[in-house]
Coordinates of C-alpha atoms and ligand atoms in Angstrom, one line a residue:
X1 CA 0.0 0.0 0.0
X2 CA 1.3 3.5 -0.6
X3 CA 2.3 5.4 2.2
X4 CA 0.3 7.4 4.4
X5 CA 1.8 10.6 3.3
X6 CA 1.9 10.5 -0.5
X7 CA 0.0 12.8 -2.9
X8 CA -3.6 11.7 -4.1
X9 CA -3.5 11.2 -7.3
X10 CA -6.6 12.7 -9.5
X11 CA -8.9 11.5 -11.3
X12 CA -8.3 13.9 -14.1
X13 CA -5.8 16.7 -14.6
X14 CA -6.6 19.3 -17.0
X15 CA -3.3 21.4 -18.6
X16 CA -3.0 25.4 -18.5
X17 CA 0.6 25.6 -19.5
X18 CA 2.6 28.5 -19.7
X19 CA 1.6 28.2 -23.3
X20 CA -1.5 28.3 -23.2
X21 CA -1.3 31.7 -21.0
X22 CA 0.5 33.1 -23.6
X23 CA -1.7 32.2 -26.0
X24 CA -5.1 33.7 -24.3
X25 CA -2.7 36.6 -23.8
X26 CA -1.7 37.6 -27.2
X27 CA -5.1 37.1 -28.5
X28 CA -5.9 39.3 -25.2
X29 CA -3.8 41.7 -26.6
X30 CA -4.5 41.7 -30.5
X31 CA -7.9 42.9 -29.2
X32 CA -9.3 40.6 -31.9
X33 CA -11.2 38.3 -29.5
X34 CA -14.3 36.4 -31.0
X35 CA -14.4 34.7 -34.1
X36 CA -11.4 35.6 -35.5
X37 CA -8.3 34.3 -37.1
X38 CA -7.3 31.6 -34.0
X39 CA -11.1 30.1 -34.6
X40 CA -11.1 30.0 -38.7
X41 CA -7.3 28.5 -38.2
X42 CA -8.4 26.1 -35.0
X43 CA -11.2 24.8 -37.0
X44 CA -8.5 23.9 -39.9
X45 CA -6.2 22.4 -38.0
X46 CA -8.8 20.0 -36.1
X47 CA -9.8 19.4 -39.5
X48 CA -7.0 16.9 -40.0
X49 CA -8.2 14.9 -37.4
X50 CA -11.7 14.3 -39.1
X51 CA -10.6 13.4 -42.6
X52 CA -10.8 16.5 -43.7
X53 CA -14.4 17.3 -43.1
X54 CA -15.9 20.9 -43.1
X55 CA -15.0 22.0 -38.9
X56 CA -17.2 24.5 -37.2
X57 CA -16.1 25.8 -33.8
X58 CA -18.8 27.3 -31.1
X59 CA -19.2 27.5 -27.5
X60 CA -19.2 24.1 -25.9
X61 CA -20.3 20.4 -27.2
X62 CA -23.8 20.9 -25.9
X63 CA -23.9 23.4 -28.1
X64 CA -22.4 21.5 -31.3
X65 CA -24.9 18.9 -30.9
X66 CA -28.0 21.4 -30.4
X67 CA -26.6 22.9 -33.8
X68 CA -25.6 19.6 -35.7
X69 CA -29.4 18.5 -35.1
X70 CA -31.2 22.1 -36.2
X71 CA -29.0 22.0 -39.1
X72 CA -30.3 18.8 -40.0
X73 CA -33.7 19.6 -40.1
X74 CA -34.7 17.3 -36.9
X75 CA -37.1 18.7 -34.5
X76 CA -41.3 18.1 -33.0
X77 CA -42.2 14.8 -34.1
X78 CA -38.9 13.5 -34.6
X79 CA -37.4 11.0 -32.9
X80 CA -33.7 10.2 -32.1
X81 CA -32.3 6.9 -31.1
X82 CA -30.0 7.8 -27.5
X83 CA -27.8 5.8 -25.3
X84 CA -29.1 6.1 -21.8
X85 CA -25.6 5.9 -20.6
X86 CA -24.1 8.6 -21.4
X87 CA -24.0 12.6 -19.9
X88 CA -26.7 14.0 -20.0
X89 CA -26.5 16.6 -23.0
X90 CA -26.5 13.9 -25.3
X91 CA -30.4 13.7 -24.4
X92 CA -31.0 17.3 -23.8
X93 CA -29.6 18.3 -27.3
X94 CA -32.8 16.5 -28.6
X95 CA -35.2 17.7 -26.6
X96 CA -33.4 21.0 -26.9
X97 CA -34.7 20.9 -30.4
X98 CA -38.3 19.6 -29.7
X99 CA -37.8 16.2 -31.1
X100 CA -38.1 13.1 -28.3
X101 CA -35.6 10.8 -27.2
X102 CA -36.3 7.2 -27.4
X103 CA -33.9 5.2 -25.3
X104 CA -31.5 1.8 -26.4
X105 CA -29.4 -0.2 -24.8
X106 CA -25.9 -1.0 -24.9
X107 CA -22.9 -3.4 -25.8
X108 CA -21.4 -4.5 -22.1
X109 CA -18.2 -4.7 -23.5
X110 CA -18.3 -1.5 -25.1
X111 CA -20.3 1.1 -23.7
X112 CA -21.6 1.6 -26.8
X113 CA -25.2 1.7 -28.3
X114 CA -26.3 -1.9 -29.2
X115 CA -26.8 -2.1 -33.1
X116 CA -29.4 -4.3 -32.4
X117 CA -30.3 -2.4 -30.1
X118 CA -31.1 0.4 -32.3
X119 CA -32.3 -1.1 -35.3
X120 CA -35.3 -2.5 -32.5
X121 CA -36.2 0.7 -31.9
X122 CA -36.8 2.4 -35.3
X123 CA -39.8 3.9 -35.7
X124 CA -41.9 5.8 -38.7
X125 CA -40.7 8.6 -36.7
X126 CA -37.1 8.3 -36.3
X127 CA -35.0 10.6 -38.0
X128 CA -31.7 10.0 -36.5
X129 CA -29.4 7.9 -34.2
X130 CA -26.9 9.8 -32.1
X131 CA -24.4 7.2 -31.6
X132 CA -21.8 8.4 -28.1
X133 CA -18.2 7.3 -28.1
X134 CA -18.4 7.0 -24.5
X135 CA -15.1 7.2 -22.4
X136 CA -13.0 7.6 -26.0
X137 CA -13.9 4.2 -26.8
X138 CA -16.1 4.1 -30.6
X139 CA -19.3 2.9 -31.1
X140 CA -20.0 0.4 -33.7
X141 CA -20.0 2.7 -36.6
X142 CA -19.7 0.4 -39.6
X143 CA -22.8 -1.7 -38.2
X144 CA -25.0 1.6 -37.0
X145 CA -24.1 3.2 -40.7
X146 CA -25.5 0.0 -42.4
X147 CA -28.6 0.4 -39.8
X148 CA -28.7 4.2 -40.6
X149 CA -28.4 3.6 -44.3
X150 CA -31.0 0.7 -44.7
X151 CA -33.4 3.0 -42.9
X152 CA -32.4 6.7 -44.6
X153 CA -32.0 8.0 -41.3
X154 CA -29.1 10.6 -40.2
X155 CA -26.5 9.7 -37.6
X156 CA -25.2 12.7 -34.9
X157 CA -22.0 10.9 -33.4
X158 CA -21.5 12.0 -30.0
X159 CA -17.3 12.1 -30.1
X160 CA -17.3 14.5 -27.1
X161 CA -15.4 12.1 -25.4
X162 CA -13.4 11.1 -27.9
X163 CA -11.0 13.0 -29.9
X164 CA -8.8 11.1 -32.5
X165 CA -10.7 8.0 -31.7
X166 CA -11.3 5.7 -34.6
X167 CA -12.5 2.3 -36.1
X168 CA -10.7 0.4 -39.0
X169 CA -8.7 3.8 -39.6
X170 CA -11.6 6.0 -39.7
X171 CA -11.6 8.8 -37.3
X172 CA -14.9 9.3 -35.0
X173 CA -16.5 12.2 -36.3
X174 CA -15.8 11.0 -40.2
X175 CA -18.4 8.2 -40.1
X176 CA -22.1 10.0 -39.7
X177 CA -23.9 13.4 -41.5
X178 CA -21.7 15.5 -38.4
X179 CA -20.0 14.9 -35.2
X180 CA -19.6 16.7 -32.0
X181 CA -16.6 17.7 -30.0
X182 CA -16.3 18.4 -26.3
X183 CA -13.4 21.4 -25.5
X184 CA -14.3 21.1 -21.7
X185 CA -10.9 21.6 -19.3
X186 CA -11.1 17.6 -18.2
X187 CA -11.7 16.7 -21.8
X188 CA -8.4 14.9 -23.5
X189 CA -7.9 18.1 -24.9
X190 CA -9.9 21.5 -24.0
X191 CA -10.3 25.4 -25.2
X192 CA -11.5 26.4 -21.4
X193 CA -14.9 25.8 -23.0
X194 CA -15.4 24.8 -26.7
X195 CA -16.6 23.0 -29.0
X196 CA -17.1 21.6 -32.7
X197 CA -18.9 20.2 -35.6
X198 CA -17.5 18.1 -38.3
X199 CA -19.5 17.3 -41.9
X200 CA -18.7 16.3 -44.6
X201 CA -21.5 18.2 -46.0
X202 CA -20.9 22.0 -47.1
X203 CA -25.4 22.9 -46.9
X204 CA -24.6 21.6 -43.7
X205 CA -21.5 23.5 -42.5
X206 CA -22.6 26.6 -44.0
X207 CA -26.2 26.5 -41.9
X208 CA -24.3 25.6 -38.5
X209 CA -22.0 29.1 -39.3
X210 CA -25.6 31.0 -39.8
X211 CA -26.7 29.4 -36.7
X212 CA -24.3 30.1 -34.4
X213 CA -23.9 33.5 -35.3
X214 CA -27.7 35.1 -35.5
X215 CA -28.7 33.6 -39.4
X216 CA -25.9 35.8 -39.9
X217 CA -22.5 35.5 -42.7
X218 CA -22.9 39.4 -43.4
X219 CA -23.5 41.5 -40.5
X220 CA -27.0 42.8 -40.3
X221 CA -28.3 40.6 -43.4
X222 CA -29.6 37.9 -41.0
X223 CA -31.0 35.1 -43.7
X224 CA -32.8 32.4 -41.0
X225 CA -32.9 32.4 -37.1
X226 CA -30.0 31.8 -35.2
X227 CA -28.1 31.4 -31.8
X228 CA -24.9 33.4 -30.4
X229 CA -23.1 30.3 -29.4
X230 CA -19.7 31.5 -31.0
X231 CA -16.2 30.7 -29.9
X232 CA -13.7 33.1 -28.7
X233 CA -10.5 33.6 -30.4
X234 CA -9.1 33.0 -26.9
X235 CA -10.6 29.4 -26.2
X236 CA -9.7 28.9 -29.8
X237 CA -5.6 29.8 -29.4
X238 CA -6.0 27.3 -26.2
X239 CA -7.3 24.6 -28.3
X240 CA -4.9 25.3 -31.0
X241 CA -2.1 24.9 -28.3
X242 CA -3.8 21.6 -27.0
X243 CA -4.4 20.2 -30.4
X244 CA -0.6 20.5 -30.9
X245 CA -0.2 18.2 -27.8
X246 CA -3.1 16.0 -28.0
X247 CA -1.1 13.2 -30.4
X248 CA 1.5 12.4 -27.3
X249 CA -1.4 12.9 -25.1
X250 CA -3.2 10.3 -26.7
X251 CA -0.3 8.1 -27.2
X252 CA 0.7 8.7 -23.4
X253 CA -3.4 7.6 -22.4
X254 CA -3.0 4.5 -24.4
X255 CA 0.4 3.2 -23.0
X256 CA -1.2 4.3 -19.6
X257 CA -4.2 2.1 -19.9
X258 CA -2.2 -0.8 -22.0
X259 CA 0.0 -0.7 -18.2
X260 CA -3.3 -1.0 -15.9
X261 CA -5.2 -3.7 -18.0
X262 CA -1.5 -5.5 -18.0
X263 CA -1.1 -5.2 -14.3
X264 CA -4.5 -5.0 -12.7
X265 CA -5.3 -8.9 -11.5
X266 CA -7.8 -8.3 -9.4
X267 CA -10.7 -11.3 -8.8
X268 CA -13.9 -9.3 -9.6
X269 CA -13.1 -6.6 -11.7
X270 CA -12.9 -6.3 -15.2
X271 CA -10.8 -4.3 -17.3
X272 CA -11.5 -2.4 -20.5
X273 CA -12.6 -4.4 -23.4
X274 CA -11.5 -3.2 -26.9
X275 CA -13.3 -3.9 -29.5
X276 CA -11.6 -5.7 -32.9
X277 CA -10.7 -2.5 -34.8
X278 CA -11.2 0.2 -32.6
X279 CA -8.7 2.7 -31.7
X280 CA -9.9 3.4 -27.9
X281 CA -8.4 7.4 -26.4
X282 CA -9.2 6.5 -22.9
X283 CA -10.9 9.6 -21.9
X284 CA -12.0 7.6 -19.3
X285 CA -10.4 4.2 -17.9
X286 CA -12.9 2.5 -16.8
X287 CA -13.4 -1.0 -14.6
X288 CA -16.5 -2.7 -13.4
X289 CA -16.4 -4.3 -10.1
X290 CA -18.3 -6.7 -8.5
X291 CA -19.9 -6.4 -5.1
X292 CA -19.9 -3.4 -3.0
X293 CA -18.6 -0.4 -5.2
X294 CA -19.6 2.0 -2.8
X295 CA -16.9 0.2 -0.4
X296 CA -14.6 -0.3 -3.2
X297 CA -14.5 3.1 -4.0
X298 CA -14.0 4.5 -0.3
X299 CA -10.7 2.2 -0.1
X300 CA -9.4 3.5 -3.3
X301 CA -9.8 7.2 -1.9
X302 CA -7.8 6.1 1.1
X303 CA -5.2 4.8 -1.0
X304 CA -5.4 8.1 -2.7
X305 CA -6.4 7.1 -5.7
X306 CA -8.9 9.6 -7.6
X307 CA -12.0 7.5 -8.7
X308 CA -15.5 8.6 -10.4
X309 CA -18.7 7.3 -11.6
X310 CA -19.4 7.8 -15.1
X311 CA -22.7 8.3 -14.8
X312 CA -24.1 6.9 -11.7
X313 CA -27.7 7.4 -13.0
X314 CA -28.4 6.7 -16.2
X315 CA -30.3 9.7 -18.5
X316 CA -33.6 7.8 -18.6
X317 CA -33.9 7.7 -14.4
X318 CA -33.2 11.8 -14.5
X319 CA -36.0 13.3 -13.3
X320 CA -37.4 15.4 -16.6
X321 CA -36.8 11.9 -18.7
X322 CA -38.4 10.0 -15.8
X323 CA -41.4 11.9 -15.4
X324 CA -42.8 12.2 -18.2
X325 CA -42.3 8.5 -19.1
X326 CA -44.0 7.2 -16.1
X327 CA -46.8 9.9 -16.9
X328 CA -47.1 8.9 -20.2
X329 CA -46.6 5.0 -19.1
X330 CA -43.4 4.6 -21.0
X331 CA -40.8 1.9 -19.8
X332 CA -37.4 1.0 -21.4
X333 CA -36.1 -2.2 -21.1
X334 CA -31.9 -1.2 -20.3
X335 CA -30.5 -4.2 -18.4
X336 CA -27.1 -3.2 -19.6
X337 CA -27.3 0.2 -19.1
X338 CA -28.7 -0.3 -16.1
X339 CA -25.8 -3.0 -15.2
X340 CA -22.8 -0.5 -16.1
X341 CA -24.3 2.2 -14.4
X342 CA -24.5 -0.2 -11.1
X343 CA -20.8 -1.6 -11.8
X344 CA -18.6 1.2 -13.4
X345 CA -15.8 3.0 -11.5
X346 CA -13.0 5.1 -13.5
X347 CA -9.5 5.5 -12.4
X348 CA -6.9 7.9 -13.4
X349 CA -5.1 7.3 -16.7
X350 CA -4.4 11.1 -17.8
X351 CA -1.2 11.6 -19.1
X352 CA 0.5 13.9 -16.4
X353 CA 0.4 10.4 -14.6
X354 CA 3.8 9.1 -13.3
X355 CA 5.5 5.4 -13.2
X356 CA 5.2 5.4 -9.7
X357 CA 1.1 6.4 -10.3
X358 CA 0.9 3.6 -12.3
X359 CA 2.1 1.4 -9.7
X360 CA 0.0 2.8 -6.4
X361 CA -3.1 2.6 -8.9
X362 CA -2.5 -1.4 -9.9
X363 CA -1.1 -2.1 -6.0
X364 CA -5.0 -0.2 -4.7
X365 CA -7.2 -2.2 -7.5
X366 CA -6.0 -5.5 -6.7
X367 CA -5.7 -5.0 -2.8
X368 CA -9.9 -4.5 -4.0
X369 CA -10.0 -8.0 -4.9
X370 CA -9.3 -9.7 -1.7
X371 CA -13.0 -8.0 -1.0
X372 CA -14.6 -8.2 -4.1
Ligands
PLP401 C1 -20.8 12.4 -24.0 C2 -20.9 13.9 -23.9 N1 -21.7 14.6 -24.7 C3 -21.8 15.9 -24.6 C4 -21.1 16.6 -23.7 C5 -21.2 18.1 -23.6 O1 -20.1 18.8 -23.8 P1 -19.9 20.3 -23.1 O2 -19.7 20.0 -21.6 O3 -18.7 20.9 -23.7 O4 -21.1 21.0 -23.4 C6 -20.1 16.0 -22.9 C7 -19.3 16.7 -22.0 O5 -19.2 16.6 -20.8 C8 -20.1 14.6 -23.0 O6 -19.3 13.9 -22.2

């Protein structure tokens, strides 16, 4: 066990370099501050990290989903296939738009919506499925896009978890009609707040710049009804910083988790599974355990080891999902999700972690097992 007197390690560890400062503050100074050269050349640069698919920056991933879905035409009386387990703005970005949410399940291995899953719960009035890349790792895109395709319906990935994730070589965020970034500080890279859409179709790009800015390209000729939800050029010299670093950060979070799933032997606690193909960032590292997690969790605190739930309540049990559903009589069968949210602890896997991290981490998991 590590000793009484060493430094908790956290869960997550977000960077504001000295680079970063200087950055903010040269933008500060240049007084050119919102939607300005750092945004039009952050959105370029993340650009290579989609396949090269039209980028547009705004003000947070909430608001690149709300956008990705008004751009795409889907609101009242539309319905949108969701992952229960996720964050909650993957749901709220629907009903955000007026359209509803209609729950499926997931892969246990994964995370992941179900293909199965989804394809169960098509409708005549589903018009999209909004596949999440939960904790970095990807969904099943080449079976949800065959789903998607047989169907005509649109697909809104969810990659705010997941930057530079992929499956069979292609990036998250390059499979659907646009995907959705996450720039928040604990994100595996941030812009203080930020966020961004990637399509491959120019319509589509072109409405989300009207929408975030007012239905406006020309100022004062406003041509439909939009939303300020515009990045600063000072989140967007951050995130240009931080998209410099994020290959080594990346590379670091995979040789970090490689470590833990090598070393942690624990009885009762299962490691990440990868699926065949996939290219998982480890956002999050994430175990299940078995038994009391509640107990397993305290003991890894007093080992010092940061630990988290990811999401201890899945969206369907929040209160303006639930209430309405048990008004209108409406049940979802989730075992899994309901499983994973019972069962899932994460651990630090950051990069900023050290050898010796490493090690406290694996020696605190399996001194879990004895208890498991
Ligand atoms: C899966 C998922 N979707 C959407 C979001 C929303 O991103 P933001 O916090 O930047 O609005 C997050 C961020 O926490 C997320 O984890």
């Amino acid at each position: 066990m590590p000793s009484s007197n060493a430094q908790p390690i956290p869960a997550a560890r977000p960077v504001i370099g000295e680079e970063e400062i200087e950055a903010a503050v040269r933008v500060l100074r240049s007084g050119r501050v919102v939607q300005g050269p750092e945004v039009a050349a952050f959105e370029e640069g993340f650009s290579e990290l989609v396949d090269g698919r039209h980028c547009v920056a705004v003000n947070s991933g909430t608001s690149a989903l709300h956008l990705l879905l008004m751009a795409l035409g889907i609101g009242p009386g539309d319905e949108v296939i969701v992952p229960s387990f996720s964050f909650a703005a993957s749901a709220n970005a629907v009903r955000l738009v007026g359209a509803d949410v209609v729950f499926a399940d997931i892969d246990p291995d994964t995370y992941c919506l179900a293909p199965a899953a989804v394809e169960a719960a098509i409708t005549p009035r589903t018009a999209a499925i909004m596949p999440v890349h939960l904790y970095g790792h990807p969904a099943a895109m080449d079976r949800i896009m065959a789903v998607a395709d047989k169907h005509k319906l649109a697909v809104v990935e969810d990659a705010c978890q997941a930057h530079a994730a992929a499956l069979n070589g292609t990036p998250v965020g390059a499979f659907g009609s646009g995907g959705t970034f996450s720039f928040y500080p604990t994100k595996n890279m941030h812009s203080l707040e930020g966020g961004m859409i990637s399509t491959a179709d120019a319509e589509v790009a072109r409405t989300l710049r009207l929408l975030r800015n007012q239905g406006m390209e020309q100022r004062y000729a406003n041509e439909i009804v939009g939303a300020n939800m515009r990045m600063t050029d000072v989140s967007a010299a951050v995130g240009r910083v931080q998209l410099a670093k994020l290959p080594g950060w990346t590379e670091q979070r995979i040789a970090n988790a490689a470590y833990l799933s090598q070393h942690i032997t624990a009885q009762g606690v299962v490691t990440p599974v990868v699926a065949e193909g996939a290219r998982h960032i480890y956002h999050q590292y994430t175990i299940r355990v078995s038994g009391d997690r509640d107990a397993a969790m305290a003991k890894l605190t007093e080992a010092g080891i940061g630990n988290a739930v990811y999401y201890p309540t899945p969206i369907h049990r929040l209160k303006p999902y639930w209430e309405p559903d048990q008004k209108a009589g409406r049940n979802w069968d989730l075992p899994e999700t309901e499983r994973a949210a019972a069962e899932v602890v994460s651990l630090p896997v950051h990069p900023s972690l050290t050898e010796g991290d490493l090690e406290r981490i694996v020696t605190a998991v399996n001194a879990l097992g004895e208890n498991l």
